[in-house]
Amino acid sequence: VLGELPRLRNDPLRLFTEAASSGEDVVRFRAAYRSVFLAVGPDAIAHVGIHNRDNYVKGVSYEALRVPIGDALLTIDGSTARERRRLLMPMFTRRALETEVPTMASAVEALFERWDELAASGAAFDLVSETNRLAFDVVGRVLMGTEVGSDMAELEALIADASGWVARRTRALVPLPPALPTPRNVAFARARRAIREFADRLIAARREAGRDDIVTRLVEARDEGGRGLDDVQVRDEVIGFLMAGHQTTGAALAWTWYLLARHRDAQERLAHASDIVLDGGRPGARKLDLMPYLGQVVEESMRLYPPGWAFTRTPLADDEVGGRAVPKGSIVIVSSYANQHSTRFWDEPERFDPERFAAGRREAIGPYDYFPFGVGPHVCIGKLMAELEAKTALAMVARRYRLELASPVPVPPTPAITLTPGAPIRVRVRRRSA
Ligand code: HEM
């Protein structure tokens, strides 16, 4: 009766990876009364994501997100999304974000204050709560020019609560209406109200202060017809960025440090490169470009553990993909995790090997073999911000600390909305000699 629903819910990583290694371009699963398709082959993904994109909406994985975020770029489709993206894009170009690297470095220096104490005491700590805190601090500083003070810590907790609610709802078989006063829905409604009030206060302060951060630019953005965003749209975009940029980048950093702690040779090589290039100073975007191995490590980490591990699309009309009939209303899944772990596209896919991304080899990797930031017109708008942030943090931490795992037990990934570590990653840090 349920078809593959139990495995889809309980073990999608293995189910999708096996399907992506089967040689079929599109694999069909039956999940109770719905058909679910995994698009694997390059032509199938390009068809759904690019060539026939007007026939697809974002679908089921975004329905729950729409409850806290409303209609922001993250959740909208079609021509509205195209217009919104055009309006927002200037804030996410390389030119705009390069200037934010010193801001990102300041957030890493705030982390140093905590880690220096942890290094001195030798205490083990949970890496994931640290990386989430850092990622939220960066998003807060870059978006709003605000440090994580006590009120930002409260906002981080509220955003984490809302994300948890969305994750549970996305997994639920038959989600109950959000207005039903269950304890979880009541707690979520309270969190959503607090987040909205917080965002409204921030935006009001920006309107008065004339500062130069992304929220200010959002408030001032105008399209060719001179139209801007109204107060609710600005608020929903801010909440969308906070939710999209927090646990994703936090998870990317946690997985990368986890891999580096397990591969001492890579960690030492990075520390050496960082020592030479940074030479005691802070990184800037140009300096980060001078560290190719840093980029390779980030790319290989996001191959093995892509935080945005899968996304859905739903066809508005019947379609044919990779020779298979895909009826309107079905669920089409595209999974970076599955393709990036597939033996069809990778040799020894489970092995950590940053050399896969070295110059000369990187060029041979196809756009549908590796896509941690998605494909086509909805590709992540925050990609450069996340990459610059991850590289800044990794380069600065590499030259200051040696990371060790406090437990040899491997940490499995958990596929919620983001691919998060399924258990705390306990680590210790030691200061490297100056
Ligand atoms: C390592 C960090 C990140 C990863 C792995 C990631 C991953 C992704 C992926 C896979 C998509 C495409 C989803 C789809 O096609 O349905 C996406 C879209 C998006 N991301 Fe990210 N993301 C990251 C960081 C960020 C940051 C820092 C921001 C903003 C501050 C952001 C904002 C967005 C938005 C607004 C979209 C929707 C774009 C659209 O539909 O046009 N992301 N992200």
CSV table of C-alpha atoms and ligand atoms in Angstrom, one decimal:
chain,number,residue,atom,x,y,z
A,1,VAL,CA,0.0,0.0,0.0
A,2,LEU,CA,2.7,2.4,1.0
A,3,GLY,CA,5.2,1.4,-1.7
A,4,GLU,CA,8.6,2.9,-1.1
A,5,LEU,CA,7.3,5.5,1.3
A,6,PRO,CA,8.9,4.1,4.4
A,7,ARG,CA,12.4,4.1,2.8
A,8,LEU,CA,11.7,7.5,1.3
A,9,ARG,CA,11.1,8.8,4.8
A,10,ASN,CA,13.6,6.8,6.7
A,11,ASP,CA,16.6,6.3,4.4
A,12,PRO,CA,16.4,8.6,1.4
A,13,LEU,CA,20.1,9.0,1.1
A,14,ARG,CA,20.8,5.4,0.5
A,15,LEU,CA,17.6,4.9,-1.6
A,16,PHE,CA,18.5,7.8,-3.9
A,17,THR,CA,22.2,7.0,-4.1
A,18,GLU,CA,21.4,3.4,-5.2
A,19,ALA,CA,18.9,4.8,-7.7
A,20,ALA,CA,21.5,7.3,-9.1
A,21,SER,CA,24.0,4.5,-9.5
A,22,SER,CA,21.5,2.2,-11.3
A,23,GLY,CA,22.2,3.7,-14.8
A,24,GLU,CA,18.6,4.9,-15.2
A,25,ASP,CA,18.1,8.6,-16.0
A,26,VAL,CA,14.8,8.8,-14.2
A,27,VAL,CA,13.8,6.4,-11.4
A,28,ARG,CA,10.2,6.1,-10.2
A,29,PHE,CA,9.1,5.3,-6.7
A,30,ARG,CA,5.6,4.8,-5.5
A,31,ALA,CA,4.8,6.6,-2.3
A,32,ALA,CA,1.3,5.7,-1.1
A,33,TYR,CA,-1.0,7.6,-3.6
A,34,ARG,CA,1.7,9.8,-5.1
A,35,SER,CA,4.3,9.1,-7.7
A,36,VAL,CA,7.8,10.3,-6.9
A,37,PHE,CA,10.5,10.5,-9.6
A,38,LEU,CA,14.3,11.0,-9.0
A,39,ALA,CA,15.9,12.8,-12.0
A,40,VAL,CA,19.5,11.6,-12.3
A,41,GLY,CA,20.7,11.9,-15.8
A,42,PRO,CA,22.0,15.3,-17.1
A,43,ASP,CA,19.3,15.6,-19.8
A,44,ALA,CA,16.6,14.8,-17.3
A,45,ILE,CA,17.8,17.4,-14.7
A,46,ALA,CA,18.3,20.0,-17.4
A,47,HIS,CA,14.8,19.4,-18.7
A,48,VAL,CA,13.2,19.8,-15.3
A,49,GLY,CA,15.4,22.6,-14.0
A,50,ILE,CA,16.0,24.7,-17.2
A,51,HIS,CA,14.5,23.8,-20.5
A,52,ASN,CA,10.9,23.1,-19.4
A,53,ARG,CA,11.1,25.0,-16.1
A,54,ASP,CA,8.0,27.0,-16.8
A,55,ASN,CA,6.0,23.8,-16.4
A,56,TYR,CA,7.4,23.3,-12.8
A,57,VAL,CA,6.8,24.8,-9.4
A,58,LYS,CA,9.1,24.3,-6.4
A,59,GLY,CA,6.7,21.8,-4.9
A,60,VAL,CA,6.3,19.9,-1.7
A,61,SER,CA,9.6,20.7,0.0
A,62,TYR,CA,8.8,24.4,-0.1
A,63,GLU,CA,5.2,24.2,1.1
A,64,ALA,CA,6.1,24.2,4.8
A,65,LEU,CA,8.7,26.9,4.3
A,66,ARG,CA,6.0,29.2,3.0
A,67,VAL,CA,4.4,29.3,6.4
A,68,PRO,CA,7.2,31.2,8.2
A,69,ILE,CA,8.6,32.9,5.1
A,70,GLY,CA,5.6,33.8,3.0
A,71,ASP,CA,6.4,34.8,-0.6
A,72,ALA,CA,10.1,35.4,-0.6
A,73,LEU,CA,12.6,34.5,-3.4
A,74,LEU,CA,13.2,31.2,-1.6
A,75,THR,CA,9.6,30.1,-2.0
A,76,ILE,CA,8.2,31.7,-5.2
A,77,ASP,CA,8.1,30.6,-8.8
A,78,GLY,CA,7.6,31.7,-12.4
A,79,SER,CA,7.7,35.3,-13.6
A,80,THR,CA,7.3,36.7,-10.0
A,81,ALA,CA,10.5,34.9,-9.0
A,82,ARG,CA,12.3,36.1,-12.1
A,83,GLU,CA,11.5,39.7,-11.3
A,84,ARG,CA,12.3,39.4,-7.7
A,85,ARG,CA,15.7,37.7,-8.5
A,86,ARG,CA,16.6,40.6,-10.8
A,87,LEU,CA,15.9,43.1,-8.0
A,88,LEU,CA,17.9,41.2,-5.4
A,89,MET,CA,20.8,40.0,-7.6
A,90,PRO,CA,22.9,43.2,-7.3
A,91,MET,CA,23.3,42.5,-3.6
A,92,PHE,CA,24.8,39.1,-4.2
A,93,THR,CA,27.3,39.7,-6.9
A,94,ARG,CA,31.0,39.0,-6.4
A,95,ARG,CA,31.7,42.8,-6.4
A,96,ALA,CA,29.2,43.5,-3.7
A,97,LEU,CA,30.2,40.5,-1.5
A,98,GLU,CA,34.0,40.9,-1.8
A,99,THR,CA,33.7,44.0,0.3
A,100,GLU,CA,32.0,41.9,3.1
A,101,VAL,CA,35.1,39.7,3.7
A,102,PRO,CA,36.4,41.9,6.5
A,103,THR,CA,33.0,41.8,8.1
A,104,MET,CA,33.1,38.0,7.9
A,105,ALA,CA,36.6,38.0,9.3
A,106,SER,CA,35.3,40.1,12.3
A,107,ALA,CA,32.8,37.3,13.0
A,108,VAL,CA,35.6,34.7,12.9
A,109,GLU,CA,37.6,36.8,15.4
A,110,ALA,CA,34.6,36.7,17.7
A,111,LEU,CA,34.8,32.9,17.5
A,112,PHE,CA,38.5,33.1,18.3
A,113,GLU,CA,37.6,34.6,21.7
A,114,ARG,CA,35.6,31.5,22.5
A,115,TRP,CA,37.9,29.0,21.0
A,116,ASP,CA,41.0,30.5,22.7
A,117,GLU,CA,39.4,29.7,26.0
A,118,LEU,CA,38.4,26.2,24.8
A,119,ALA,CA,42.0,25.6,23.6
A,120,ALA,CA,43.4,26.7,26.9
A,121,SER,CA,41.1,24.4,28.9
A,122,GLY,CA,41.3,21.5,26.5
A,123,ALA,CA,37.6,21.0,26.8
A,124,ALA,CA,35.7,19.1,24.1
A,125,PHE,CA,32.8,21.0,22.6
A,126,ASP,CA,30.0,20.5,19.9
A,127,LEU,CA,31.2,21.9,16.6
A,128,VAL,CA,27.7,22.2,15.1
A,129,SER,CA,26.4,24.7,17.6
A,130,GLU,CA,29.6,26.7,17.1
A,131,THR,CA,29.4,26.7,13.3
A,132,ASN,CA,25.7,27.6,13.4
A,133,ARG,CA,26.4,30.5,15.7
A,134,LEU,CA,29.2,31.7,13.4
A,135,ALA,CA,27.0,31.4,10.3
A,136,PHE,CA,24.2,33.3,12.0
A,137,ASP,CA,26.7,36.0,13.1
A,138,VAL,CA,27.9,36.4,9.6
A,139,VAL,CA,24.5,36.5,8.0
A,140,GLY,CA,23.4,39.0,10.7
A,141,ARG,CA,26.5,41.3,10.2
A,142,VAL,CA,26.4,41.1,6.4
A,143,LEU,CA,22.6,41.5,6.1
A,144,MET,CA,22.0,43.9,8.9
A,145,GLY,CA,25.3,45.3,10.1
A,146,THR,CA,24.5,43.8,13.5
A,147,GLU,CA,26.7,41.7,15.7
A,148,VAL,CA,25.2,38.7,17.5
A,149,GLY,CA,24.4,40.5,20.8
A,150,SER,CA,22.0,38.9,23.2
A,151,ASP,CA,19.0,39.8,21.1
A,152,MET,CA,20.6,38.2,18.0
A,153,ALA,CA,21.2,35.1,20.1
A,154,GLU,CA,17.5,35.1,20.8
A,155,LEU,CA,16.7,35.5,17.2
A,156,GLU,CA,19.0,32.6,16.3
A,157,ALA,CA,17.2,30.4,18.7
A,158,LEU,CA,13.8,31.5,17.2
A,159,ILE,CA,15.0,30.9,13.6
A,160,ALA,CA,16.3,27.4,14.7
A,161,ASP,CA,12.9,26.6,16.2
A,162,ALA,CA,11.1,27.7,13.1
A,163,SER,CA,13.5,25.6,10.9
A,164,GLY,CA,12.8,22.6,13.2
A,165,TRP,CA,9.1,23.1,12.7
A,166,VAL,CA,9.5,23.3,8.9
A,167,ALA,CA,11.6,20.1,8.9
A,168,ARG,CA,9.1,18.1,10.9
A,169,ARG,CA,6.2,19.3,8.8
A,170,THR,CA,8.0,18.5,5.5
A,171,ARG,CA,8.5,14.9,6.8
A,172,ALA,CA,5.0,14.5,8.1
A,173,LEU,CA,2.8,12.2,6.1
A,174,VAL,CA,-0.4,14.3,6.5
A,175,PRO,CA,0.6,17.6,8.0
A,176,LEU,CA,-2.1,19.1,10.2
A,177,PRO,CA,-3.2,22.6,9.4
A,178,PRO,CA,-0.7,25.1,11.0
A,179,ALA,CA,-3.6,26.9,12.6
A,180,LEU,CA,-4.6,23.8,14.6
A,181,PRO,CA,-3.5,24.7,18.2
A,182,THR,CA,-1.2,21.7,18.9
A,183,PRO,CA,1.6,22.5,21.4
A,184,ARG,CA,4.1,22.6,18.5
A,185,ASN,CA,2.0,24.8,16.3
A,186,VAL,CA,1.4,27.2,19.2
A,187,ALA,CA,5.1,27.4,19.9
A,188,PHE,CA,5.8,27.9,16.2
A,189,ALA,CA,3.2,30.6,15.9
A,190,ARG,CA,4.9,32.4,18.9
A,191,ALA,CA,8.3,32.1,17.3
A,192,ARG,CA,7.0,33.3,14.0
A,193,ARG,CA,5.5,36.4,15.6
A,194,ALA,CA,8.7,37.2,17.5
A,195,ILE,CA,10.8,36.8,14.3
A,196,ARG,CA,8.5,39.1,12.4
A,197,GLU,CA,8.5,41.7,15.1
A,198,PHE,CA,12.3,41.5,15.3
A,199,ALA,CA,12.6,41.9,11.5
A,200,ASP,CA,10.2,44.8,11.5
A,201,ARG,CA,12.2,46.6,14.2
A,202,LEU,CA,15.4,46.1,12.3
A,203,ILE,CA,14.0,47.3,9.0
A,204,ALA,CA,12.4,50.4,10.7
A,205,ALA,CA,15.8,51.2,12.2
A,206,ARG,CA,17.5,50.8,8.7
A,207,ARG,CA,14.9,53.2,7.1
A,208,GLU,CA,16.1,55.9,9.6
A,209,ALA,CA,19.8,55.2,9.9
A,210,GLY,CA,21.0,55.2,6.2
A,211,ARG,CA,23.6,52.4,6.7
A,212,ASP,CA,25.2,50.3,4.0
A,213,ASP,CA,24.1,46.7,4.5
A,214,ILE,CA,21.8,44.3,2.6
A,215,VAL,CA,18.7,45.2,4.5
A,216,THR,CA,19.2,48.9,3.6
A,217,ARG,CA,19.7,48.0,0.0
A,218,LEU,CA,16.6,45.8,0.0
A,219,VAL,CA,14.6,48.7,1.4
A,220,GLU,CA,16.0,51.0,-1.3
A,221,ALA,CA,15.9,48.5,-4.3
A,222,ARG,CA,13.8,49.6,-7.3
A,223,ASP,CA,13.1,47.8,-10.6
A,224,GLU,CA,13.2,49.5,-14.0
A,225,GLY,CA,9.6,50.8,-13.4
A,226,GLY,CA,10.7,52.4,-10.1
A,227,ARG,CA,8.8,49.8,-8.0
A,228,GLY,CA,10.3,48.6,-4.8
A,229,LEU,CA,9.3,46.0,-2.2
A,230,ASP,CA,6.6,46.8,0.4
A,231,ASP,CA,7.3,46.3,4.2
A,232,VAL,CA,6.0,42.8,4.3
A,233,GLN,CA,8.0,41.7,1.2
A,234,VAL,CA,11.2,43.2,2.7
A,235,ARG,CA,10.5,41.4,6.0
A,236,ASP,CA,9.8,38.1,4.3
A,237,GLU,CA,13.0,38.3,2.3
A,238,VAL,CA,15.1,39.1,5.4
A,239,ILE,CA,13.5,36.1,7.2
A,240,GLY,CA,14.1,33.9,4.1
A,241,PHE,CA,17.8,34.9,3.9
A,242,LEU,CA,18.2,34.2,7.7
A,243,MET,CA,16.6,30.8,7.3
A,244,ALA,CA,18.4,29.9,4.0
A,245,GLY,CA,21.8,31.2,5.1
A,246,HIS,CA,22.1,30.0,8.7
A,247,GLN,CA,22.0,26.2,9.0
A,248,THR,CA,23.2,25.6,5.4
A,249,THR,CA,26.5,27.4,5.9
A,250,GLY,CA,26.7,26.2,9.5
A,251,ALA,CA,26.5,22.6,8.3
A,252,ALA,CA,29.0,23.2,5.4
A,253,LEU,CA,31.5,24.5,7.9
A,254,ALA,CA,30.9,21.7,10.5
A,255,TRP,CA,31.3,19.0,7.8
A,256,THR,CA,34.4,20.5,6.5
A,257,TRP,CA,36.1,20.7,9.9
A,258,TYR,CA,34.9,17.2,10.6
A,259,LEU,CA,36.6,16.0,7.4
A,260,LEU,CA,39.8,18.0,8.2
A,261,ALA,CA,39.9,16.6,11.7
A,262,ARG,CA,39.7,13.1,10.2
A,263,HIS,CA,42.4,13.9,7.5
A,264,ARG,CA,45.3,15.4,9.3
A,265,ASP,CA,47.4,15.7,6.1
A,266,ALA,CA,44.7,17.9,4.5
A,267,GLN,CA,44.5,20.0,7.7
A,268,GLU,CA,48.2,20.5,7.8
A,269,ARG,CA,48.4,21.4,4.1
A,270,LEU,CA,45.7,24.0,4.6
A,271,ALA,CA,47.4,25.4,7.6
A,272,HIS,CA,50.7,25.8,5.7
A,273,ALA,CA,49.0,27.5,2.7
A,274,SER,CA,47.1,29.8,5.1
A,275,ASP,CA,50.3,30.7,6.9
A,276,ILE,CA,52.1,31.7,3.7
A,277,VAL,CA,49.2,33.6,2.1
A,278,LEU,CA,47.7,35.4,5.1
A,279,ASP,CA,51.1,36.1,6.6
A,280,GLY,CA,49.7,37.0,9.9
A,281,GLY,CA,47.1,39.3,8.4
A,282,ARG,CA,43.4,39.0,7.7
A,283,PRO,CA,42.1,37.4,4.5
A,284,GLY,CA,40.6,39.5,1.7
A,285,ALA,CA,38.8,38.0,-1.4
A,286,ARG,CA,42.0,38.2,-3.5
A,287,LYS,CA,44.1,36.4,-0.8
A,288,LEU,CA,41.5,33.6,-0.7
A,289,ASP,CA,41.8,33.2,-4.4
A,290,LEU,CA,45.5,32.6,-3.9
A,291,MET,CA,44.7,29.5,-1.9
A,292,PRO,CA,43.4,26.9,-4.5
A,293,TYR,CA,43.7,24.0,-2.0
A,294,LEU,CA,41.2,25.8,0.2
A,295,GLY,CA,38.7,25.9,-2.6
A,296,GLN,CA,39.3,22.3,-3.4
A,297,VAL,CA,38.6,21.3,0.3
A,298,VAL,CA,35.4,23.3,0.4
A,299,GLU,CA,34.2,21.7,-2.9
A,300,GLU,CA,35.1,18.2,-1.9
A,301,SER,CA,33.3,18.7,1.5
A,302,MET,CA,30.2,19.9,-0.3
A,303,ARG,CA,30.4,16.9,-2.6
A,304,LEU,CA,30.3,14.4,0.3
A,305,TYR,CA,28.0,16.4,2.5
A,306,PRO,CA,25.9,18.9,0.4
A,307,PRO,CA,23.8,20.9,2.9
A,308,GLY,CA,21.2,21.4,0.3
A,309,TRP,CA,21.0,17.7,-0.4
A,310,ALA,CA,17.8,17.6,-2.5
A,311,PHE,CA,15.1,19.8,-3.8
A,312,THR,CA,11.7,19.1,-5.3
A,313,ARG,CA,9.7,20.3,-8.3
A,314,THR,CA,6.1,19.6,-9.3
A,315,PRO,CA,4.9,19.6,-12.9
A,316,LEU,CA,1.9,21.8,-13.6
A,317,ALA,CA,1.0,19.7,-16.7
A,318,ASP,CA,1.8,16.1,-17.7
A,319,ASP,CA,5.4,15.9,-19.0
A,320,GLU,CA,7.8,13.3,-20.3
A,321,VAL,CA,11.3,13.2,-18.7
A,322,GLY,CA,14.0,10.8,-19.7
A,323,GLY,CA,11.5,8.8,-21.7
A,324,ARG,CA,9.2,8.4,-18.7
A,325,ALA,CA,5.7,9.8,-18.3
A,326,VAL,CA,5.6,12.3,-15.4
A,327,PRO,CA,2.0,13.2,-14.5
A,328,LYS,CA,1.0,16.6,-13.4
A,329,GLY,CA,1.0,17.0,-9.6
A,330,SER,CA,3.7,14.3,-9.1
A,331,ILE,CA,6.9,14.9,-7.1
A,332,VAL,CA,10.2,15.2,-9.0
A,333,ILE,CA,13.3,15.1,-6.8
A,334,VAL,CA,16.7,16.3,-7.8
A,335,SER,CA,19.4,15.2,-5.3
A,336,SER,CA,22.9,16.6,-5.3
A,337,TYR,CA,23.7,14.0,-2.6
A,338,ALA,CA,22.6,11.1,-4.8
A,339,ASN,CA,24.5,12.3,-7.9
A,340,GLN,CA,27.6,13.2,-5.9
A,341,HIS,CA,27.8,9.8,-4.3
A,342,SER,CA,26.9,7.9,-7.4
A,343,THR,CA,29.3,5.4,-8.9
A,344,ARG,CA,27.9,6.5,-12.3
A,345,PHE,CA,29.6,9.9,-12.0
A,346,TRP,CA,32.5,9.3,-9.5
A,347,ASP,CA,35.3,6.9,-8.9
A,348,GLU,CA,35.3,5.8,-5.2
A,349,PRO,CA,32.6,8.3,-4.3
A,350,GLU,CA,32.9,7.7,-0.6
A,351,ARG,CA,36.6,8.7,-0.5
A,352,PHE,CA,37.5,12.2,0.7
A,353,ASP,CA,39.9,13.5,-2.0
A,354,PRO,CA,40.2,17.3,-2.6
A,355,GLU,CA,42.4,16.5,-5.6
A,356,ARG,CA,39.3,15.8,-7.6
A,357,PHE,CA,38.8,19.5,-7.8
A,358,ALA,CA,42.4,20.4,-8.6
A,359,ALA,CA,43.0,22.5,-11.8
A,360,GLY,CA,43.2,20.2,-14.8
A,361,ARG,CA,40.7,17.7,-13.2
A,362,ARG,CA,38.0,20.2,-12.1
A,363,GLU,CA,37.1,21.0,-15.7
A,364,ALA,CA,36.0,17.4,-16.4
A,365,ILE,CA,33.3,17.5,-13.7
A,366,GLY,CA,29.9,18.0,-15.4
A,367,PRO,CA,27.3,20.5,-14.1
A,368,TYR,CA,25.0,17.6,-13.2
A,369,ASP,CA,27.6,15.4,-11.5
A,370,TYR,CA,28.2,18.1,-8.9
A,371,PHE,CA,25.7,20.8,-8.0
A,372,PRO,CA,25.6,21.6,-4.2
A,373,PHE,CA,24.0,25.0,-4.9
A,374,GLY,CA,21.3,23.7,-7.3
A,375,VAL,CA,20.9,24.1,-11.1
A,376,GLY,CA,19.3,26.6,-13.5
A,377,PRO,CA,17.4,29.8,-12.7
A,378,HIS,CA,16.8,29.0,-9.1
A,379,VAL,CA,20.5,28.2,-8.3
A,380,CYS,CA,21.4,29.5,-4.8
A,381,ILE,CA,21.6,33.3,-4.8
A,382,GLY,CA,23.7,33.1,-1.7
A,383,LYS,CA,26.4,30.8,-3.2
A,384,LEU,CA,29.2,33.4,-3.3
A,385,MET,CA,28.3,34.6,0.1
A,386,ALA,CA,28.5,31.1,1.5
A,387,GLU,CA,31.7,30.3,-0.3
A,388,LEU,CA,33.5,33.5,0.8
A,389,GLU,CA,32.3,33.0,4.4
A,390,ALA,CA,33.4,29.3,4.5
A,391,LYS,CA,36.8,30.1,3.0
A,392,THR,CA,37.4,33.1,5.3
A,393,ALA,CA,36.6,31.0,8.4
A,394,LEU,CA,38.6,27.9,7.2
A,395,ALA,CA,41.6,30.0,6.3
A,396,MET,CA,41.7,31.9,9.6
A,397,VAL,CA,41.0,28.9,11.8
A,398,ALA,CA,43.6,26.7,9.9
A,399,ARG,CA,46.5,28.9,10.9
A,400,ARG,CA,45.4,29.4,14.5
A,401,TYR,CA,44.2,26.0,15.6
A,402,ARG,CA,44.7,22.3,15.2
A,403,LEU,CA,41.3,20.4,15.3
A,404,GLU,CA,40.9,16.9,16.7
A,405,LEU,CA,37.9,14.7,17.1
A,406,ALA,CA,37.1,13.9,20.7
A,407,SER,CA,35.4,10.7,19.6
A,408,PRO,CA,36.4,8.2,16.9
A,409,VAL,CA,32.8,7.2,16.2
A,410,PRO,CA,31.8,8.4,12.7
A,411,VAL,CA,29.0,10.9,12.6
A,412,PRO,CA,26.2,10.0,10.0
A,413,PRO,CA,24.4,12.7,8.0
A,414,THR,CA,20.7,13.3,8.7
A,415,PRO,CA,18.7,14.4,5.8
A,416,ALA,CA,16.3,17.1,7.2
A,417,ILE,CA,15.8,20.3,5.2
A,418,THR,CA,19.6,20.6,5.3
A,419,LEU,CA,22.0,17.7,5.6
A,420,THR,CA,23.0,18.1,9.2
A,421,PRO,CA,25.2,15.9,11.4
A,422,GLY,CA,23.0,13.2,13.0
A,423,ALA,CA,24.9,13.5,16.3
A,424,PRO,CA,27.0,16.2,18.0
A,425,ILE,CA,30.5,16.4,16.4
A,426,ARG,CA,32.7,16.7,19.6
A,427,VAL,CA,36.0,18.3,18.9
A,428,ARG,CA,39.0,19.8,20.8
A,429,VAL,CA,41.1,22.6,19.5
A,430,ARG,CA,44.8,23.4,20.2
A,431,ARG,CA,46.5,26.7,19.5
A,432,ARG,CA,49.2,26.5,16.9
A,433,SER,CA,52.4,28.3,17.9
A,434,ALA,CA,52.3,31.9,16.7
B,1,HEM,C1,26.5,26.4,2.0
B,1,HEM,C2,25.5,27.2,2.0
B,1,HEM,C3,24.3,27.1,1.1
B,1,HEM,C4,23.9,26.0,0.4
B,1,HEM,C5,24.5,24.6,0.3
B,1,HEM,C6,22.7,26.4,-0.3
B,1,HEM,C7,22.0,25.6,-1.2
B,1,HEM,C8,20.9,26.1,-2.0
B,1,HEM,C9,20.3,25.3,-3.0
B,1,HEM,C10,20.6,23.8,-3.4
B,1,HEM,C11,19.3,26.0,-3.6
B,1,HEM,C12,18.4,25.7,-4.8
B,1,HEM,C13,17.1,25.1,-4.3
B,1,HEM,C14,16.2,24.8,-5.5
B,1,HEM,O1,16.5,24.9,-6.7
B,1,HEM,O2,15.0,24.5,-5.2
B,1,HEM,C15,19.4,27.3,-2.9
B,1,HEM,C16,18.5,28.4,-3.2
B,1,HEM,C17,18.5,29.6,-2.5
B,1,HEM,N1,19.4,30.0,-1.5
B,1,HEM,FE1,21.0,28.9,-0.8
B,1,HEM,N2,22.4,27.7,0.0
B,1,HEM,C18,23.4,28.2,0.9
B,1,HEM,C19,23.5,29.4,1.4
B,1,HEM,C20,22.7,30.5,1.2
B,1,HEM,C21,22.8,31.8,1.7
B,1,HEM,C22,24.0,32.3,2.6
B,1,HEM,C23,21.7,32.5,1.3
B,1,HEM,C24,21.3,34.0,1.5
B,1,HEM,C25,21.8,34.8,2.4
B,1,HEM,C26,20.9,31.6,0.5
B,1,HEM,C27,19.7,32.0,-0.1
B,1,HEM,C28,19.0,31.2,-1.1
B,1,HEM,C29,17.8,31.6,-1.8
B,1,HEM,C30,17.1,33.0,-1.6
B,1,HEM,C31,17.5,30.6,-2.7
B,1,HEM,C32,16.3,30.6,-3.7
B,1,HEM,C33,16.8,31.1,-5.0
B,1,HEM,C34,15.8,31.1,-6.1
B,1,HEM,O3,14.8,30.3,-6.0
B,1,HEM,O4,16.0,31.9,-7.1
B,1,HEM,N3,21.5,30.4,0.4
B,1,HEM,N4,20.3,27.3,-2.0
